[in-house]
PDB file of C-alpha atoms in Angstrom:
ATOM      1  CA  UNK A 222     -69.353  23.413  73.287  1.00 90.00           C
ATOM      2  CA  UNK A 223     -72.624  22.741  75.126  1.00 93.00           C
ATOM      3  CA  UNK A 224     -73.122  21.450  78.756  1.00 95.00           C
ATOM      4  CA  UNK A 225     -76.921  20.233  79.758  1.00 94.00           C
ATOM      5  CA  UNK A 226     -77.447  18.523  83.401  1.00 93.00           C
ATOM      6  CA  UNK A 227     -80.355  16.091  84.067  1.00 93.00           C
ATOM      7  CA  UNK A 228     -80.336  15.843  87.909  1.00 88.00           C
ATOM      8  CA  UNK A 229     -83.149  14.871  90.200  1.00 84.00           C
ATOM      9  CA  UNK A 230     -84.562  17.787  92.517  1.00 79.00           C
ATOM     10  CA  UNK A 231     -86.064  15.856  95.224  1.00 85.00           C
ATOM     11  CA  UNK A 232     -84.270  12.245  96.582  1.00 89.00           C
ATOM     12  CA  UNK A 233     -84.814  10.554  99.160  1.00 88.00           C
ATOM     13  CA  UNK A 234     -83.255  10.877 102.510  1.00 81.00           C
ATOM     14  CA  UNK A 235     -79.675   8.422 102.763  1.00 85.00           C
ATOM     15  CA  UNK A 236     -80.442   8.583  99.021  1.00 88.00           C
ATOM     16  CA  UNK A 237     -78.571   8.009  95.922  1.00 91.00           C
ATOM     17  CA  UNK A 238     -79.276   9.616  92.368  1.00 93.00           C
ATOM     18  CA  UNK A 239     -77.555  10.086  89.260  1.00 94.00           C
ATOM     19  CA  UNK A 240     -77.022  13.175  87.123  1.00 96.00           C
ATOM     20  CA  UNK A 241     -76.324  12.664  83.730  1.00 96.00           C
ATOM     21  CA  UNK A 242     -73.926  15.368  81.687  1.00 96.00           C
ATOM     22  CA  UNK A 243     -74.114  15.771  78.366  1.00 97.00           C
ATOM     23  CA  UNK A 244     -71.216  17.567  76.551  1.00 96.00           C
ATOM     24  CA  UNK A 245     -72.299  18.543  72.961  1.00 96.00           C
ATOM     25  CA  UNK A 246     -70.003  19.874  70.256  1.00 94.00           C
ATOM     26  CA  UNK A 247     -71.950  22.500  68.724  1.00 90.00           C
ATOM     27  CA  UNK A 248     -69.062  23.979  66.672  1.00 83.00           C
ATOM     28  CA  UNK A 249     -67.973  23.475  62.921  1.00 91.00           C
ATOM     29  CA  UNK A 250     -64.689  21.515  63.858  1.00 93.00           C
ATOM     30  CA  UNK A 251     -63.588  19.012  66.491  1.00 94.00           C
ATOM     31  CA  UNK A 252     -62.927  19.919  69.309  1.00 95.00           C
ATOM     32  CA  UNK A 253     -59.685  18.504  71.564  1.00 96.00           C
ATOM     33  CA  UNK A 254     -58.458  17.862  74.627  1.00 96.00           C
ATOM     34  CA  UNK A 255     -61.936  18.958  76.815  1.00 96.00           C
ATOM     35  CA  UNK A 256     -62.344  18.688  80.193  1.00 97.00           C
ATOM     36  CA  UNK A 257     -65.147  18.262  82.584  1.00 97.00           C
ATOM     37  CA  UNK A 258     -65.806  19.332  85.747  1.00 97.00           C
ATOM     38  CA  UNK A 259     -68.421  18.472  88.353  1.00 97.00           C
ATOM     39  CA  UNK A 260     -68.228  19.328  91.769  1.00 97.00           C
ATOM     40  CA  UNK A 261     -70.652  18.944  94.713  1.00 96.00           C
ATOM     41  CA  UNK A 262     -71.683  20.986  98.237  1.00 94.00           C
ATOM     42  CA  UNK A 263     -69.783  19.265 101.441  1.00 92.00           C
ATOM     43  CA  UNK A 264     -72.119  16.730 102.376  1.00 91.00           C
ATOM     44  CA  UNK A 265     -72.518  15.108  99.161  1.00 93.00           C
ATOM     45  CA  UNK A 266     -70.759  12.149  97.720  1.00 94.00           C
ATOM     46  CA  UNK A 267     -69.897  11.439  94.095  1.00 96.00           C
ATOM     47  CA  UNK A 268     -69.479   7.634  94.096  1.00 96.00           C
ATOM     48  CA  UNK A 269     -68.916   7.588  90.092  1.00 95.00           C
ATOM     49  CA  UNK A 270     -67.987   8.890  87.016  1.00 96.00           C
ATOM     50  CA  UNK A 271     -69.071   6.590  84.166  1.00 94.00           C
ATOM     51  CA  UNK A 272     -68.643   8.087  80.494  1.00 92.00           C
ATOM     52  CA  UNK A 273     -70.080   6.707  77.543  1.00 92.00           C
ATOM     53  CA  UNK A 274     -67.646   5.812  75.395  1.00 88.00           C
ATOM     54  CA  UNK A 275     -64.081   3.875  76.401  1.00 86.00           C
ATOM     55  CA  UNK A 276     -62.257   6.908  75.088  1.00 87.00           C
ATOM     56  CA  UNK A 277     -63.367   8.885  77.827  1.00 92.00           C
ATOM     57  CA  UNK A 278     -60.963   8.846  81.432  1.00 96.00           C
ATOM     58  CA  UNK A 279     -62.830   9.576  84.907  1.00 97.00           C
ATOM     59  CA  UNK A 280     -61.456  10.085  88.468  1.00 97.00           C
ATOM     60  CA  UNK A 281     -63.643  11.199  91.273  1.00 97.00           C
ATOM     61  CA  UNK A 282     -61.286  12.540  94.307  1.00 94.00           C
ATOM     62  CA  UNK A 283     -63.706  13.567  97.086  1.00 90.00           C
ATOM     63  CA  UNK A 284     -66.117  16.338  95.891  1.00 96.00           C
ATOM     64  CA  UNK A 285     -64.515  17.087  92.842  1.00 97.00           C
ATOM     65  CA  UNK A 286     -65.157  14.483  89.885  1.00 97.00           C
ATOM     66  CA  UNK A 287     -62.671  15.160  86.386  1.00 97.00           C
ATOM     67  CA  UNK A 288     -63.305  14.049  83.087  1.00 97.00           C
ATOM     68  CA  UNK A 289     -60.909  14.239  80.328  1.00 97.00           C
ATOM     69  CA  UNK A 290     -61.983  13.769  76.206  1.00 94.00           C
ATOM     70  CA  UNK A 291     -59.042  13.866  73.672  1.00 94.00           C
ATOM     71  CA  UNK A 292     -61.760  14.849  70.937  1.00 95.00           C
ATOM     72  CA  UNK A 293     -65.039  15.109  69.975  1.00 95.00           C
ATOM     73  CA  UNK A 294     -66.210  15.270  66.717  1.00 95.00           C
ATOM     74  CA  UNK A 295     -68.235  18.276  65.248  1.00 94.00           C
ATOM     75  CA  UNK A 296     -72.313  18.049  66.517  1.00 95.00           C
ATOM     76  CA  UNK A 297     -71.304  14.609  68.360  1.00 96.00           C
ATOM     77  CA  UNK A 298     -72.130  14.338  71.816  1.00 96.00           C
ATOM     78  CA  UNK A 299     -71.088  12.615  75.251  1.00 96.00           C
ATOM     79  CA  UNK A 300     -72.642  11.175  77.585  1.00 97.00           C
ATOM     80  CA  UNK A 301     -71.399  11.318  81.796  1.00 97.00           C
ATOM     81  CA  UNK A 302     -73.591   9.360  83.996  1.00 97.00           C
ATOM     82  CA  UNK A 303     -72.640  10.573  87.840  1.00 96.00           C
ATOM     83  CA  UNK A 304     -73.641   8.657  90.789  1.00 95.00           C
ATOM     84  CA  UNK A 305     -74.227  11.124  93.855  1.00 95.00           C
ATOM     85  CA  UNK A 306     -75.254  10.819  97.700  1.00 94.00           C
ATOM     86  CA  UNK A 307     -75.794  12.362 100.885  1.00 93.00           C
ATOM     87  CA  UNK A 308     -76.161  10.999 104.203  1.00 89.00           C
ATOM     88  CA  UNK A 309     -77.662  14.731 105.266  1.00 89.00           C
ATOM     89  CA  UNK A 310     -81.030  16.136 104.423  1.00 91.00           C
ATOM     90  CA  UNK A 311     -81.045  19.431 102.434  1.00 90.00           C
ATOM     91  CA  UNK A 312     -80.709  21.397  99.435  1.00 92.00           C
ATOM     92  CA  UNK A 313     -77.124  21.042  97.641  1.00 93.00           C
ATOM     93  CA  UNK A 314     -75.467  23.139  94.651  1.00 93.00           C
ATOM     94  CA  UNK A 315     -73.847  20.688  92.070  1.00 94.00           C
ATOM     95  CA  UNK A 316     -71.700  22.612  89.579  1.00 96.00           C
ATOM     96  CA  UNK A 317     -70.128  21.450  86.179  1.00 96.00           C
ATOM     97  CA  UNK A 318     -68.069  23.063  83.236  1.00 96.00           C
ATOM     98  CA  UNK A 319     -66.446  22.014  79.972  1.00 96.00           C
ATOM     99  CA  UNK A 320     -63.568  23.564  78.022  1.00 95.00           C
ATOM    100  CA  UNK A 321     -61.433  22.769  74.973  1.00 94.00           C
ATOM    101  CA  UNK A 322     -58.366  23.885  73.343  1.00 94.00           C
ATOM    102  CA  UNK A 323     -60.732  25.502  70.649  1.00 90.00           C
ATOM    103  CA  UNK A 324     -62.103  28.833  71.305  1.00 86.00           C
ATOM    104  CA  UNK A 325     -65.495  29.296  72.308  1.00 83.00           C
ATOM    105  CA  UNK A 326     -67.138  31.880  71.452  1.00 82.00           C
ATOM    106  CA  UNK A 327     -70.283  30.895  73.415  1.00 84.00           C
ATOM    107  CA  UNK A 328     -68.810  30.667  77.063  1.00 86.00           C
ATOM    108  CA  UNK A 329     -72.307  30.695  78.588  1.00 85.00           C
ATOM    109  CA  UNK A 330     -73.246  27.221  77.872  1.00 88.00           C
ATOM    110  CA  UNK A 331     -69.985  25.667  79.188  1.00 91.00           C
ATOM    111  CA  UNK A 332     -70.708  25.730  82.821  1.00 93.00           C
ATOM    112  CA  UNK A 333     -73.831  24.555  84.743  1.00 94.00           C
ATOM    113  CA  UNK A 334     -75.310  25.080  88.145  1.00 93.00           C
ATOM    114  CA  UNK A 335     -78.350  23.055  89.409  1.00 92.00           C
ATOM    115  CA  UNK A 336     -79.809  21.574  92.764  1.00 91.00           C
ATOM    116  CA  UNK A 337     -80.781  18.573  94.737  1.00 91.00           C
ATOM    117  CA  UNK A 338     -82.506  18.464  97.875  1.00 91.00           C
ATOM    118  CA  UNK A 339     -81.946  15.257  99.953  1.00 92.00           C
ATOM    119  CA  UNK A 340     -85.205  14.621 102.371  1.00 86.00           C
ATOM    120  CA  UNK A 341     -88.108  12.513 103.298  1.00 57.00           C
ATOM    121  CA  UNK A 342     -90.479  11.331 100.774  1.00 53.00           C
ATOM    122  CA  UNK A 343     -93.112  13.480 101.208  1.00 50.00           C
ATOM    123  CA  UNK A 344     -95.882  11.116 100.066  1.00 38.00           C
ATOM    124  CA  UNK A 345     -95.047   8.123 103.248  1.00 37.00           C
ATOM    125  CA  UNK A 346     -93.126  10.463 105.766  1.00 38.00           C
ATOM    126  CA  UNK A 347     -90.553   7.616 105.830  1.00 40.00           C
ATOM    127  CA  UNK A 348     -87.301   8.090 106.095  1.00 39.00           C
ATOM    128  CA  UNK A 349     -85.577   5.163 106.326  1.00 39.00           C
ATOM    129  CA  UNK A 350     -82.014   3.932 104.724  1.00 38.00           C
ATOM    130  CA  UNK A 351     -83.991   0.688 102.735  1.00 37.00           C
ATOM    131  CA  UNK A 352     -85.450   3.067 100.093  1.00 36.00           C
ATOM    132  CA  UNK A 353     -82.301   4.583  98.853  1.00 37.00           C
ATOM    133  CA  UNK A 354     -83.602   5.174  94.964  1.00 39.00           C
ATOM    134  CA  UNK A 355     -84.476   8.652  94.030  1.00 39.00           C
ATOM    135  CA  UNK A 356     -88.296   9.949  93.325  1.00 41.00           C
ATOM    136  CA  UNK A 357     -89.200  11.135  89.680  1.00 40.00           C
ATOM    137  CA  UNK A 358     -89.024  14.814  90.192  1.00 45.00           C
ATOM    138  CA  UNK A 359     -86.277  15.235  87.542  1.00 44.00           C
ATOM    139  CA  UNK A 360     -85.292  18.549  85.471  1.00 45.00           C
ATOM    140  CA  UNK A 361     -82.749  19.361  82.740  1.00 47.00           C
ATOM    141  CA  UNK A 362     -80.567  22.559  83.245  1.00 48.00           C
ATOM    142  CA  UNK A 363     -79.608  23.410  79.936  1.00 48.00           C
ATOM    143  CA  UNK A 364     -78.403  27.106  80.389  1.00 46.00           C
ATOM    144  CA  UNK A 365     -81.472  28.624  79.007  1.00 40.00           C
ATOM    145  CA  UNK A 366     -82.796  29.311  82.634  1.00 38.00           C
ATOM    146  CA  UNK A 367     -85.695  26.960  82.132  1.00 34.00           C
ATOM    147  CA  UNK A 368     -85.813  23.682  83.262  1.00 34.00           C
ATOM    148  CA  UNK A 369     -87.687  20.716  81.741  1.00 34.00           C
ATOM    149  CA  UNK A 370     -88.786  17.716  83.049  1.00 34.00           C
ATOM    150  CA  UNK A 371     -86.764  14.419  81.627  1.00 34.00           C
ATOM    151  CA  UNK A 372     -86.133  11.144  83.067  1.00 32.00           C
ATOM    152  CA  UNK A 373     -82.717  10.937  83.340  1.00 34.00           C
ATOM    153  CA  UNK A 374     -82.901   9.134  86.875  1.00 34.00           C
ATOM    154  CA  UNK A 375     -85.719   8.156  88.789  1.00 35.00           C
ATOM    155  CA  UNK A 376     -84.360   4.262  88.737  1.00 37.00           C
ATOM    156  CA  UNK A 377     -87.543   3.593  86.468  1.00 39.00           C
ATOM    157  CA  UNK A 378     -89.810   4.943  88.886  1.00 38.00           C
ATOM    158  CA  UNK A 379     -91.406   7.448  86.275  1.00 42.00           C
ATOM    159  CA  UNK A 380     -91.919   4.385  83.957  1.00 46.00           C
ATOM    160  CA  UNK A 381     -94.136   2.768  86.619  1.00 46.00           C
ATOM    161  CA  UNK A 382     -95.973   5.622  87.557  1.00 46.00           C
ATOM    162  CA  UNK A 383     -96.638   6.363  83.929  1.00 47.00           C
ATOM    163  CA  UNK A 384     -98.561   2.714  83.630  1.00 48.00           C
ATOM    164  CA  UNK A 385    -100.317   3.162  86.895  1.00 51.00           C
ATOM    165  CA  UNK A 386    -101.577   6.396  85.525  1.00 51.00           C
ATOM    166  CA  UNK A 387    -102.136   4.494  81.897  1.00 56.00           C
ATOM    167  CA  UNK A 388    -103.508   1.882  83.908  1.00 56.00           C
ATOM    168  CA  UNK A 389    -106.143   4.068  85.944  1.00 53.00           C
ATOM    169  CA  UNK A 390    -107.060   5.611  83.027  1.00 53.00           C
ATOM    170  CA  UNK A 391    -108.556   2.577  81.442  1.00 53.00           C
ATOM    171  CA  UNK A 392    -110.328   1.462  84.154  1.00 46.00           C
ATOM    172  CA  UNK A 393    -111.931   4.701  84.410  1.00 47.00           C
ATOM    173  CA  UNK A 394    -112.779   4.619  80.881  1.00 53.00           C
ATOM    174  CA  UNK A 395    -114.136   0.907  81.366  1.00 52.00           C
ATOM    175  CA  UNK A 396    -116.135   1.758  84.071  1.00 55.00           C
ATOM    176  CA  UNK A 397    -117.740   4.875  82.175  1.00 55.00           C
ATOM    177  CA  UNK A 398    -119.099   2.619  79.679  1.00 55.00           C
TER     178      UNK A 398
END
């Protein structure tokens, strides 16, 4: 098994983001009866669970959300989209882990630990609770020690800053000419 985390580093104060989980089966057989595990720092809420297929059962009891998969097929993956927030400015640890009844040989990639820092938007200063969607800053932990950036929340804000970037390119180039 495999467990990567997209989470957003920076949200906004009174915020809300989602981290998605993606549980990959990496071995030569199914794999049965996994279960996932993501918990967050006091402070933070998890306000869902949503998996992507129907098979999958959530419950999210305070800080603690559990996920349960009776199988998953050889190099198939799923998808966990979790909806966190946080009244409270700062940095919090999210953590997450998978496990089967199959043995694992590669125990390293089965659990995750990543960040989010709830604060202002550094760009406007404000701080208010009508912005409560999350800023683009987004990385993938995928237990390599690197992260990457991917758009795995954002709520489309990296889509609309790519045009306006697209989009002041072209008028540059326009007025060169």
């Amino acid at each position: 098994l495999d467990l990567d985390l997209a989470t957003a580093t920076r949200v906004l104060a009174n915020g809300t983001t989602t981290v998605e989980a993606t549980i990959t089966n990496q071995g030569p057989v199914a794999a049965h009866h996994l279960q996932f595990q993501f918990q967050v720092d006091a402070g933070v809420r998890i306000d869902g669970a949503d998996p992507f297929s129907l098979s999958t059962q959530c419950s999210v009891v305070d800080t603690l959300a559990s996920c349960h998969l009776d199988s998953l097929n050889a190099n198939a993956s799923e998808i966990i989209t979790l909806s966190v927030s946080s009244d409270s400015a700062g940095p919090y640890i999210v953590t997450s882990s998978v496990s089967s009844d199959e043995i694992d040989e590669q125990l390293d990639n089965n659990m995750v630990e990543d960040s989010i820092s709830f604060g202002t938007d550094d760009s406007t200063g404000d701080d208010s609770d009508d912005d409560r969607s999350s800023d683009d800053d987004t990385t993938s932990d995928d237990n390599s020690g690197q992260s990457s950036g991917s758009s795995s929340s954002g709520g489309g804000s990296l889509n609309l800053g790519l045009v306006l970037v697209l989009a002041g390119l072209g008028w540059f180039r326009k007025r060169a000419q």
